Amino acid sequence: MRARYDGLADWYDERFGADAPTHQPGLLDLLGTGSGPCLDIGCGTGRNFGTIRATGRTVVGLDFSADQLRRARTRTDGPLMRGDATKLPFADRSFDTAVTMWISTDVEDFATVVREATRVLRPGGVLVVYGVHPCFNGPHMYFNEDGSRLVHPTYRQRGWHDESPYWSEDGIRRRVGMHHVPLADFLNAFLVPSLSIERFEEPDGPEVPHALAVRARRTN
């Protein structure tokens, strides 16, 4: 099955990689120092590999798009794998750390991704999830030029949106669509046995938060 992001890797890297920081604001602090393999679920073109390595960890990248992995290969000589985030091709308790960056709006079932990420963590392992803020970033939002945002009543329309009148003409969502996850659904995804939430963050950025991040730990 063709991935939504196939054919977009070069454009994506030019748009979000070349002039963007090598890590998202606050990601380094959320991860903290560590060691061992870190599974980057939905690694895309690998633009966060440098940040993961800076914490002392090694990178294992996974993405559903072979095209994105082609660009990711230019950023690591470590293992990369094409795979489904809802059916991770790894044994239980394989990793010390797992991260997912910006994929909650690109998968059919975000809760299953969190459960799978927890499954492949070793006891004491850290999970960092960093992505779209469900309240202030989605098909229901209009971004005003002054930095304010207008919320439309379509906020409660969970699931796939292939089109929204509020999306930028040259943005990623016009190309791949978006799976909207309301805030309650996003938070409930972390109610996983053996997963303990350590903190939520709205990372630095615009005055109206663009992103929402979570750090959690597998307890047993």
Short mmCIF file of C-alpha atoms in Angstrom, two decimals:
data_model
loop_
_atom_site.label_atom_id
_atom_site.label_comp_id
_atom_site.label_asym_id
_atom_site.label_seq_id
_atom_site.Cartn_x
_atom_site.Cartn_y
_atom_site.Cartn_z
CA MET A 1 0.00 0.00 0.00
CA ARG A 2 1.35 3.42 -0.95
CA ALA A 3 2.10 5.68 2.01
CA ARG A 4 0.55 9.15 2.06
CA TYR A 5 3.99 10.72 2.37
CA ASP A 6 5.54 8.88 -0.58
CA GLY A 7 6.61 11.34 -3.25
CA LEU A 8 6.85 14.21 -0.76
CA ALA A 9 10.18 13.58 0.96
CA ASP A 10 12.24 16.08 -0.99
CA TRP A 11 9.59 18.80 -0.67
CA TYR A 12 9.11 17.96 3.01
CA ASP A 13 12.81 18.25 3.78
CA GLU A 14 13.06 21.56 1.95
CA ARG A 15 9.98 22.91 3.73
CA PHE A 16 10.58 21.58 7.24
CA GLY A 17 14.20 20.47 7.38
CA ALA A 18 16.61 22.87 5.73
CA ASP A 19 15.77 26.02 7.68
CA ALA A 20 14.23 24.35 10.74
CA PRO A 21 16.10 23.50 13.95
CA THR A 22 17.47 19.97 14.16
CA HIS A 23 15.10 19.26 17.02
CA GLN A 24 11.71 20.49 18.10
CA PRO A 25 11.67 23.01 20.98
CA GLY A 26 12.07 21.19 24.28
CA LEU A 27 12.65 17.74 22.80
CA LEU A 28 16.16 17.46 24.24
CA ASP A 29 14.89 18.19 27.75
CA LEU A 30 11.93 15.84 27.39
CA LEU A 31 14.22 12.99 26.44
CA GLY A 32 16.90 13.73 29.02
CA THR A 33 20.19 11.86 28.93
CA GLY A 34 20.13 8.15 28.27
CA SER A 35 21.72 5.22 26.53
CA GLY A 36 20.82 2.26 24.38
CA PRO A 37 18.55 2.11 21.35
CA CYS A 38 15.81 4.68 20.85
CA LEU A 39 13.01 3.78 18.47
CA ASP A 40 11.88 6.81 16.44
CA ILE A 41 8.35 5.84 15.40
CA GLY A 42 7.32 7.75 12.29
CA CYS A 43 10.86 9.07 11.86
CA GLY A 44 10.13 10.69 8.49
CA THR A 45 13.27 12.10 6.92
CA GLY A 46 15.22 11.73 10.16
CA ARG A 47 15.33 15.38 11.11
CA ASN A 48 15.33 14.49 14.84
CA PHE A 49 18.07 11.87 14.72
CA GLY A 50 20.72 14.38 15.76
CA THR A 51 18.78 15.32 18.89
CA ILE A 52 18.31 11.68 19.86
CA ARG A 53 22.03 10.99 19.45
CA ALA A 54 22.86 14.10 21.49
CA THR A 55 21.21 12.47 24.51
CA GLY A 56 23.60 9.51 24.38
CA ARG A 57 21.21 7.13 22.63
CA THR A 58 21.46 5.32 19.31
CA VAL A 59 18.73 5.65 16.68
CA VAL A 60 16.46 3.01 15.19
CA GLY A 61 14.11 4.62 12.68
CA LEU A 62 10.73 3.36 11.53
CA ASP A 63 8.35 4.91 9.01
CA PHE A 64 5.61 3.71 6.69
CA SER A 65 6.94 5.79 3.79
CA ALA A 66 9.87 4.34 1.85
CA ASP A 67 10.36 7.77 0.28
CA GLN A 68 10.80 9.41 3.67
CA LEU A 69 13.21 6.67 4.72
CA ARG A 70 15.27 7.36 1.59
CA ARG A 71 16.00 10.83 2.93
CA ALA A 72 16.41 9.54 6.49
CA ARG A 73 19.27 7.34 5.28
CA THR A 74 21.30 10.50 4.59
CA ARG A 75 21.16 11.27 8.33
CA THR A 76 22.15 7.93 9.83
CA ASP A 77 24.04 4.75 9.11
CA GLY A 78 21.97 2.95 11.75
CA PRO A 79 19.00 0.65 11.24
CA LEU A 80 15.93 1.96 9.39
CA MET A 81 12.79 -0.05 8.78
CA ARG A 82 9.58 0.41 6.84
CA GLY A 83 6.71 -0.55 9.13
CA ASP A 84 3.30 0.19 10.59
CA ALA A 85 3.28 2.18 13.83
CA THR A 86 0.18 0.29 14.98
CA LYS A 87 1.90 -3.10 14.46
CA LEU A 88 5.53 -2.55 15.40
CA PRO A 89 7.79 -5.31 14.02
CA PHE A 90 9.74 -5.69 17.27
CA ALA A 91 9.59 -8.03 20.23
CA ASP A 92 8.27 -6.97 23.62
CA ARG A 93 10.73 -4.99 25.76
CA SER A 94 13.21 -4.29 22.95
CA PHE A 95 13.99 -0.60 23.57
CA ASP A 96 15.09 1.70 26.35
CA THR A 97 13.40 4.71 24.72
CA ALA A 98 10.72 5.37 22.12
CA VAL A 99 9.67 8.67 20.55
CA THR A 100 6.85 9.61 18.22
CA MET A 101 7.03 13.00 16.54
CA TRP A 102 4.00 14.62 14.90
CA ILE A 103 2.26 11.36 13.95
CA SER A 104 -0.95 11.51 16.02
CA THR A 105 -2.65 13.20 13.05
CA ASP A 106 -1.21 10.79 10.46
CA VAL A 107 -2.44 7.44 11.79
CA GLU A 108 -5.87 5.84 11.95
CA ASP A 109 -5.57 4.79 15.60
CA PHE A 110 -3.28 6.89 17.78
CA ALA A 111 -4.18 4.94 20.95
CA THR A 112 -2.87 1.74 19.37
CA VAL A 113 0.40 3.48 18.52
CA VAL A 114 0.84 4.41 22.19
CA ARG A 115 0.06 0.85 23.30
CA GLU A 116 2.54 -0.56 20.79
CA ALA A 117 5.23 1.91 21.86
CA THR A 118 4.66 0.85 25.48
CA ARG A 119 4.84 -2.82 24.54
CA VAL A 120 8.30 -2.54 22.98
CA LEU A 121 9.72 -0.56 25.93
CA ARG A 122 11.70 -2.24 28.65
CA PRO A 123 10.60 -1.65 32.27
CA GLY A 124 11.80 1.83 33.20
CA GLY A 125 11.92 2.83 29.55
CA VAL A 126 10.92 6.32 28.48
CA LEU A 127 8.26 7.27 25.94
CA VAL A 128 8.16 10.78 24.49
CA VAL A 129 5.23 11.81 22.30
CA TYR A 130 5.40 15.20 20.61
CA GLY A 131 2.83 16.42 18.17
CA VAL A 132 -0.10 18.53 17.08
CA HIS A 133 -1.97 20.32 19.88
CA PRO A 134 -5.52 18.97 19.52
CA CYS A 135 -7.14 22.22 20.69
CA PHE A 136 -5.21 24.76 18.65
CA ASN A 137 -4.00 22.95 15.56
CA GLY A 138 -6.29 21.04 13.25
CA PRO A 139 -8.92 21.12 10.52
CA HIS A 140 -11.12 23.27 12.77
CA MET A 141 -8.54 26.07 13.13
CA TYR A 142 -8.00 29.24 11.15
CA PHE A 143 -4.58 30.83 11.68
CA ASN A 144 -4.85 34.63 11.72
CA GLU A 145 -1.96 36.79 10.59
CA ASP A 146 -1.65 38.40 14.03
CA GLY A 147 -0.95 35.03 15.67
CA SER A 148 -4.46 34.53 17.04
CA ARG A 149 -6.57 31.57 15.99
CA LEU A 150 -10.23 31.16 15.22
CA VAL A 151 -11.81 27.91 16.40
CA HIS A 152 -14.65 26.52 14.31
CA PRO A 153 -17.31 24.09 15.64
CA THR A 154 -15.85 21.23 13.58
CA TYR A 155 -13.48 20.57 16.51
CA ARG A 156 -15.62 17.58 17.54
CA GLN A 157 -15.43 15.96 14.10
CA ARG A 158 -12.82 13.33 14.93
CA GLY A 159 -11.25 11.16 12.25
CA TRP A 160 -9.93 11.81 8.78
CA HIS A 161 -10.29 15.18 7.11
CA ASP A 162 -9.16 15.13 3.49
CA GLU A 163 -10.00 18.80 3.05
CA SER A 164 -10.47 21.88 5.19
CA PRO A 165 -11.15 25.44 4.00
CA TYR A 166 -8.76 26.71 6.69
CA TRP A 167 -5.64 24.86 5.48
CA SER A 168 -2.79 26.69 3.77
CA GLU A 169 -2.74 26.26 0.01
CA ASP A 170 0.93 25.17 0.09
CA GLY A 171 0.91 23.25 3.38
CA ILE A 172 1.38 19.59 4.18
CA ARG A 173 -2.29 19.01 5.06
CA ARG A 174 -3.45 19.90 1.55
CA ARG A 175 -1.22 17.07 0.37
CA VAL A 176 -1.90 14.29 2.87
CA GLY A 177 -5.00 15.22 4.88
CA MET A 178 -5.23 14.97 8.66
CA HIS A 179 -6.68 12.63 11.27
CA HIS A 180 -8.12 14.88 13.96
CA VAL A 181 -7.77 13.61 17.54
CA PRO A 182 -9.74 15.73 20.04
CA LEU A 183 -8.00 16.47 23.34
CA ALA A 184 -9.90 13.88 25.39
CA ASP A 185 -9.05 11.14 22.88
CA PHE A 186 -5.40 12.22 22.86
CA LEU A 187 -5.13 12.09 26.66
CA ASN A 188 -7.09 8.85 26.99
CA ALA A 189 -4.60 7.17 24.64
CA PHE A 190 -2.10 7.24 27.50
CA LEU A 191 -4.32 5.29 29.90
CA VAL A 192 -2.27 2.18 29.25
CA PRO A 193 -1.50 -0.41 31.96
CA SER A 194 2.16 -0.19 33.00
CA LEU A 195 2.55 3.32 31.51
CA SER A 196 3.04 6.15 33.99
CA ILE A 197 2.75 9.75 32.78
CA GLU A 198 5.55 11.97 34.09
CA ARG A 199 4.53 15.27 32.53
CA PHE A 200 2.67 17.10 29.79
CA GLU A 201 4.15 20.15 28.08
CA GLU A 202 3.08 22.82 25.63
CA PRO A 203 6.52 23.46 24.09
CA ASP A 204 7.86 26.94 23.44
CA GLY A 205 6.63 28.56 20.27
CA PRO A 206 3.70 30.78 19.35
CA GLU A 207 1.69 32.36 22.15
CA VAL A 208 -1.16 30.06 21.17
CA PRO A 209 0.44 26.60 21.54
CA HIS A 210 1.03 24.71 18.32
CA ALA A 211 2.23 21.47 19.91
CA LEU A 212 1.53 19.21 22.88
CA ALA A 213 4.15 16.85 24.29
CA VAL A 214 4.09 13.98 26.79
CA ARG A 215 6.82 12.16 28.69
CA ALA A 216 5.87 8.81 30.20
CA ARG A 217 7.63 5.74 31.56
CA ARG A 218 6.94 2.02 31.47
CA THR A 219 6.67 0.82 35.06
CA ASN A 220 6.87 -2.97 34.66
#
